[in-house]
XYZ file of C-alpha atoms in Angstrom:
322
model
C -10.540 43.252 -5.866
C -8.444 40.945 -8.423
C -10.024 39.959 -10.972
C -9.394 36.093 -11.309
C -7.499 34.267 -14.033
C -9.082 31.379 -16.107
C -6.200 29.324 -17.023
C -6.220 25.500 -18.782
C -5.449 22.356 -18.859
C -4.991 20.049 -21.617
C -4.242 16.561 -20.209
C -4.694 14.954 -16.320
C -3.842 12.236 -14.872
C -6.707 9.248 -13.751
C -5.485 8.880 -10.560
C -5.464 12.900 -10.180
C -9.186 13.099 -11.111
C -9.901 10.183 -8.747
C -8.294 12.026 -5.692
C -10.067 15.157 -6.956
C -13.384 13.241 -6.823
C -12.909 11.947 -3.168
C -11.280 15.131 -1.847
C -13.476 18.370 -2.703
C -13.082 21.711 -0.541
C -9.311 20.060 0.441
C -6.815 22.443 0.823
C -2.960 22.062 -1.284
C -0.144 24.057 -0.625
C 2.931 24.754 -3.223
C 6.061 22.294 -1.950
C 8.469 23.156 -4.278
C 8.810 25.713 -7.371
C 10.434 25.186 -10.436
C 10.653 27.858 -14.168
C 8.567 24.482 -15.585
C 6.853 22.464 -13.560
C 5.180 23.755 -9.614
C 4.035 20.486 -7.310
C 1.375 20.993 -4.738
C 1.264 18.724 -1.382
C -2.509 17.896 -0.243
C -2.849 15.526 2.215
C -0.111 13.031 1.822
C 0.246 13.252 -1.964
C 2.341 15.539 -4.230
C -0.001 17.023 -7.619
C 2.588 17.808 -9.950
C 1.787 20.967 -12.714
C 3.925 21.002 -15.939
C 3.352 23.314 -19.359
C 5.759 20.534 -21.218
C 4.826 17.819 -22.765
C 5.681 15.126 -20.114
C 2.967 14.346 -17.108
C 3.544 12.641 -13.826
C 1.160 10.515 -11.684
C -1.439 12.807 -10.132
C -0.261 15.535 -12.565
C -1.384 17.871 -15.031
C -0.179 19.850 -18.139
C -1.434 23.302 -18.409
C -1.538 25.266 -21.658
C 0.599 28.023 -22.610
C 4.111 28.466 -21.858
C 4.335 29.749 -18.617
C 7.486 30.329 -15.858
C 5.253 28.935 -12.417
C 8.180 30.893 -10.583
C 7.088 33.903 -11.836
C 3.140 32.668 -11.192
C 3.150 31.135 -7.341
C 5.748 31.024 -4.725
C 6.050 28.719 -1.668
C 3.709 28.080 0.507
C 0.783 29.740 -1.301
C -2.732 28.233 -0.987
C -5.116 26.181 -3.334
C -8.461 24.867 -3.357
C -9.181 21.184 -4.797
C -12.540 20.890 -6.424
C -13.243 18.034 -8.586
C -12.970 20.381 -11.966
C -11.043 23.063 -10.933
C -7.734 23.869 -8.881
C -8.645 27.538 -7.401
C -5.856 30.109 -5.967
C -7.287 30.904 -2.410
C -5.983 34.871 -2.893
C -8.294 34.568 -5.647
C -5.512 35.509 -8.344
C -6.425 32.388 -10.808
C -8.509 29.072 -11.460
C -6.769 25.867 -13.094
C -9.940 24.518 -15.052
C -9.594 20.398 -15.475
C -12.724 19.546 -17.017
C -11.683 20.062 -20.579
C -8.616 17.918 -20.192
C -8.138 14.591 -21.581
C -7.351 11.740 -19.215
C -3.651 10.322 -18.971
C -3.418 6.341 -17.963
C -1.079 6.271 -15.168
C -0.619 2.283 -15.413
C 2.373 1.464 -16.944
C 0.671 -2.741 -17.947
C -3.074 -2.558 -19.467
C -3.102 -5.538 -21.087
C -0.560 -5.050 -24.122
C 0.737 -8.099 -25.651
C 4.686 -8.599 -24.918
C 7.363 -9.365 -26.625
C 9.031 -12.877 -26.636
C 12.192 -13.054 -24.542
C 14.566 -12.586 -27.154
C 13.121 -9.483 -28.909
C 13.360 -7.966 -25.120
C 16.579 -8.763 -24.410
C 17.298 -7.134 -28.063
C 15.646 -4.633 -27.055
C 17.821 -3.934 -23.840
C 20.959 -4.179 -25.424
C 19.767 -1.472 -28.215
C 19.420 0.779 -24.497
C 23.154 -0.396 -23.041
C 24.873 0.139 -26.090
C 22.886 3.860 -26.598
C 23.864 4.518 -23.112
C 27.806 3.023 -23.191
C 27.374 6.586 -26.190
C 26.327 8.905 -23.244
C 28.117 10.886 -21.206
C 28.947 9.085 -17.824
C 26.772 11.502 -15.373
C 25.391 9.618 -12.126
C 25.453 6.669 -12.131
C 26.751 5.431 -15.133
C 30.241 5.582 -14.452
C 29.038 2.010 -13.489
C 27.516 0.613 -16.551
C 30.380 -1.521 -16.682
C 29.963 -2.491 -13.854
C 26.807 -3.482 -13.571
C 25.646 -4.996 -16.834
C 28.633 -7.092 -16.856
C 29.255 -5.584 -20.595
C 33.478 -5.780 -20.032
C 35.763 -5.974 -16.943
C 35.885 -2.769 -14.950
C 39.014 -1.041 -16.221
C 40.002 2.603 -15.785
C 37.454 4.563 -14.425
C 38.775 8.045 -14.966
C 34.992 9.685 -15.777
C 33.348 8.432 -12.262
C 32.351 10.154 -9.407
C 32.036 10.591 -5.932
C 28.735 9.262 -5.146
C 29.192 6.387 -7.885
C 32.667 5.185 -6.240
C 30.996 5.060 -2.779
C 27.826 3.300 -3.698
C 29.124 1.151 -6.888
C 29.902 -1.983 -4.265
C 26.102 -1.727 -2.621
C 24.710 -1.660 -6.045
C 26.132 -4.527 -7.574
C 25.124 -6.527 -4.369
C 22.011 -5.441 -5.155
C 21.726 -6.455 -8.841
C 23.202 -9.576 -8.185
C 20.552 -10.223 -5.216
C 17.832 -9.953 -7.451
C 19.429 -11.876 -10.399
C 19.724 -14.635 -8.013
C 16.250 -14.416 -6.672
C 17.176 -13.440 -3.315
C 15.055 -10.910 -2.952
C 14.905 -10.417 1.272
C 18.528 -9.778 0.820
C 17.927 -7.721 -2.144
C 15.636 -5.432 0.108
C 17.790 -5.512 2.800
C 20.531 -3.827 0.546
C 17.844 -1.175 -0.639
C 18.547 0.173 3.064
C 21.210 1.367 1.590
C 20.323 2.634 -1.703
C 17.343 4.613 -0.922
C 17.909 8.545 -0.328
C 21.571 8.174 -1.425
C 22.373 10.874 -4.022
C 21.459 14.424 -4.304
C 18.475 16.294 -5.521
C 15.015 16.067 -5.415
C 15.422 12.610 -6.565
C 18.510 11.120 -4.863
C 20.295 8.643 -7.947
C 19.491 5.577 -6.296
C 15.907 6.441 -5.889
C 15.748 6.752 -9.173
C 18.030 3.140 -10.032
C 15.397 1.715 -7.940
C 11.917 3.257 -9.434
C 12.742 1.573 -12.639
C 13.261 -1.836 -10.906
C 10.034 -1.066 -8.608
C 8.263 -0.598 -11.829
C 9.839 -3.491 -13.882
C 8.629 -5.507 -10.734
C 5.469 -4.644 -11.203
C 5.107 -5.122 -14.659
C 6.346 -9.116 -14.362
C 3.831 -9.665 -11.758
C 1.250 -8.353 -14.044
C 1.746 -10.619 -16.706
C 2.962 -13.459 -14.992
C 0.354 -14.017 -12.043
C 1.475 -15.876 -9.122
C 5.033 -16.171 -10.012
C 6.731 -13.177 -8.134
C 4.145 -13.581 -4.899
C 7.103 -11.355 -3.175
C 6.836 -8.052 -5.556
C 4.145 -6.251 -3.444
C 5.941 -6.913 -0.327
C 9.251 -5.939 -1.631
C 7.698 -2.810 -3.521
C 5.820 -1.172 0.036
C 8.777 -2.114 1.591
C 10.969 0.057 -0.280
C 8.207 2.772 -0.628
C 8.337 2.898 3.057
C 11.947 2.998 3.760
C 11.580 6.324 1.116
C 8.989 8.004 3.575
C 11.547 8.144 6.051
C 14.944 8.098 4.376
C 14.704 10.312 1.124
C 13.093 13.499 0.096
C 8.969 14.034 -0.177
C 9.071 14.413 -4.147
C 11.135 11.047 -3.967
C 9.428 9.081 -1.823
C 6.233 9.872 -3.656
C 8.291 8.933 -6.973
C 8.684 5.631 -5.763
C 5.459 4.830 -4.067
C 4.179 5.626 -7.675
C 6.505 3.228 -8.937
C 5.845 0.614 -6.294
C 2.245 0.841 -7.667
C 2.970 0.429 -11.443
C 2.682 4.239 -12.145
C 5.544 6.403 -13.603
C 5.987 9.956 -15.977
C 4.514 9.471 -19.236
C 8.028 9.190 -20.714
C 9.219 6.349 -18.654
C 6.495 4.427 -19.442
C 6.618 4.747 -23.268
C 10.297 3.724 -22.545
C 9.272 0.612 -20.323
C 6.608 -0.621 -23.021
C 8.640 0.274 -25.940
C 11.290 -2.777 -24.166
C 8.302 -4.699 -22.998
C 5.416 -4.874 -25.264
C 4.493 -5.137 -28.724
C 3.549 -2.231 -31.302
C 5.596 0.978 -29.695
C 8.282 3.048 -31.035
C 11.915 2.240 -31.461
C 12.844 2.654 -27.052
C 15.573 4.677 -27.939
C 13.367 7.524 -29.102
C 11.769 7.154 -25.589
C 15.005 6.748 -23.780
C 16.414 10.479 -25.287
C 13.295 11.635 -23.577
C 13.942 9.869 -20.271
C 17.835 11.127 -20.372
C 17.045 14.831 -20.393
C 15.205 14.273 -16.586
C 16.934 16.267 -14.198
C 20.925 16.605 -13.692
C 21.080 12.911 -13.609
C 17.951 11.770 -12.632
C 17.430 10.145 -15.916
C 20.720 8.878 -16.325
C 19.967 7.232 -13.151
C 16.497 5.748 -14.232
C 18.165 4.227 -17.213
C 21.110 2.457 -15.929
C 18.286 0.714 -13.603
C 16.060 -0.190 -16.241
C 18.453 -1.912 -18.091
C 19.535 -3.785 -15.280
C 15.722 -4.739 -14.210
C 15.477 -6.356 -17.666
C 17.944 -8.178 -17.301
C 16.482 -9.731 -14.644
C 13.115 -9.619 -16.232
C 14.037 -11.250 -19.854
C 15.850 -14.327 -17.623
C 13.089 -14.719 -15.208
C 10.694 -14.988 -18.069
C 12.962 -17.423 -19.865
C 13.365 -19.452 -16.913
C 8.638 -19.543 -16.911
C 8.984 -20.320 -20.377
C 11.260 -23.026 -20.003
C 9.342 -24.233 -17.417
C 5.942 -24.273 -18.918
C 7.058 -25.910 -21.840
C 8.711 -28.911 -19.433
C 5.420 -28.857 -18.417
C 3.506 -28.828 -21.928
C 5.909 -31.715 -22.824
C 5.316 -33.958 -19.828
C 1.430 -33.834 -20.475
């Protein structure tokens, strides 16, 4: 007989231990393998494992440095209970009780910054990220900020050439408030790349969750964000990979890695670090799946810091009328 395992872990997620609550006895399979991270499909949801100090929605860091290729393969079996992940051969036992509990929402109330410390904030991001080497996306930074003229693009690439015209529409959609055309454009966009998390999937999450985020603290004013959001979520089910898709249903639900949403509160809200100590973090995601996330964020505040100046204005009409 083998003798089981008792391994650790050291922080979950809140939604995790919800699903873990409602779901006992459920059965998860391993999806997808990787030296530092191992995600489990159960039901229709995606449990991602890490032993590095980032954490996804429904995820969990376990302690000790361990290379999950080495420790599961494909397809192997797992039990859910509501403290405890359990290998159905019996080999280990990922205990959960122990673990402190990770706040998936990206807005919880924090107090934001006034227009013009965001927008200085954003422009700290562009101008770290003109610095970076153009991987992904960002051979259209350019491009899309509106920073300088598009001149000599000797460092882009194949996917950014071919998709650089559908994005701009898109940015300049939203900026304009046309957001059914903006969503008809995400047609486009969504499962376009390669990876696990095609590039525009990843453009998009950080809009998604910047979407979110203005809806929080401005209620009533973007009525459209939850239909826009699913919308794009569902086009993902069908168009873009399962770890993708699940990405940006997370996103279209205000819920991202730990890492992005330092970044997106460091830009947003008061009392956080300096976002570029954030956005280092966010960089190193993938081959370009950071890359990717940041060239969207800094285009969603964009949109963001005028939409807010545009309430503020607006209010204070109001304020002066009365």
């Amino acid at each position: 007989m083998v003798e089981m395992r008792d391994l650790n872990t050291c922080l979950v997620a809140d939604d995790l231990v919800n699903f873990l609550s409602k779901h006992y006895g459920v059965s998860a399979r391993v999806h997808s393998v990787f030296p530092h991270a191992v995600n489990f499909q159960a039901v229709e949801e995606l449990i991602t494992l890490t032993n590095h100090g980032d954490i996804t929605p429904m995820g969990l860091i376990m302690e000790g440095d361990f290379n999950f290729s080495a420790l599961v393969k494909l397809g192997d079996e797992f039990l859910l209970k509501t403290d405890a992940m359990v290998a159905a051969d019996g080999r280990f036992r990922l205990h959960i009780t122990e673990a402190q509990i990770w706040q998936t929402a990206i807005y919880s109330g924090d107090v934001p910054l006034k227009v013009e410390e965001i927008n200085n904030k954003r422009i700290a991001v562009l101008e770290w990220l003109e610095k970076q080497e153009k991987i992904g996306l960002l051979p259209l930074l350019t491009q899309l900020t509106g920073r300088q003229a598009v001149s000599n693009r000797t460092d882009d690439n194949v996917y950014s050439r071919f998709i650089g015209a559908d994005l701009e529409a898109f940015v300049n959609q939203i900026e304009a408030s046309d957001w059914r055309a903006g969503l008809k454009t995400t047609d486009k966009l969504v499962g376009f790349g390669v990876g696990s998390t095609p590039s525009c999937d990843d453009f998009l999450a950080a809009y998604l969750a910047v979407f979110t985020v203005a809806e929080g603290l401005h209620p009533g004013r973007f009525p459209w964000v939850t239909e826009f959001n699913q919308a794009v979520a569902k086009t993902a089910q069908n168009q873009s990979t399962l770890i993708s898709a699940v990405m940006l249903r997370h996103a279209a639900n205000s819920k991202i890695s730990r890492s992005h949403q330092s970044l997106i509160r460091a830009c947003l809200f008061e009392k956080y670090e300096n976002p570029l100590v954030f956005a280092n973090q966010v960089l190193q995601y993938g081959a370009t799946s950071g890359a990717d996330f940041l060239l969207g964020l800094v285009c969603a505040l964009d949109w963001y810091r005028r939409a807010a100046a545009d309430i503020l204005k607006e209010e204070e009409e109001v304020q002066a009328y009365l």
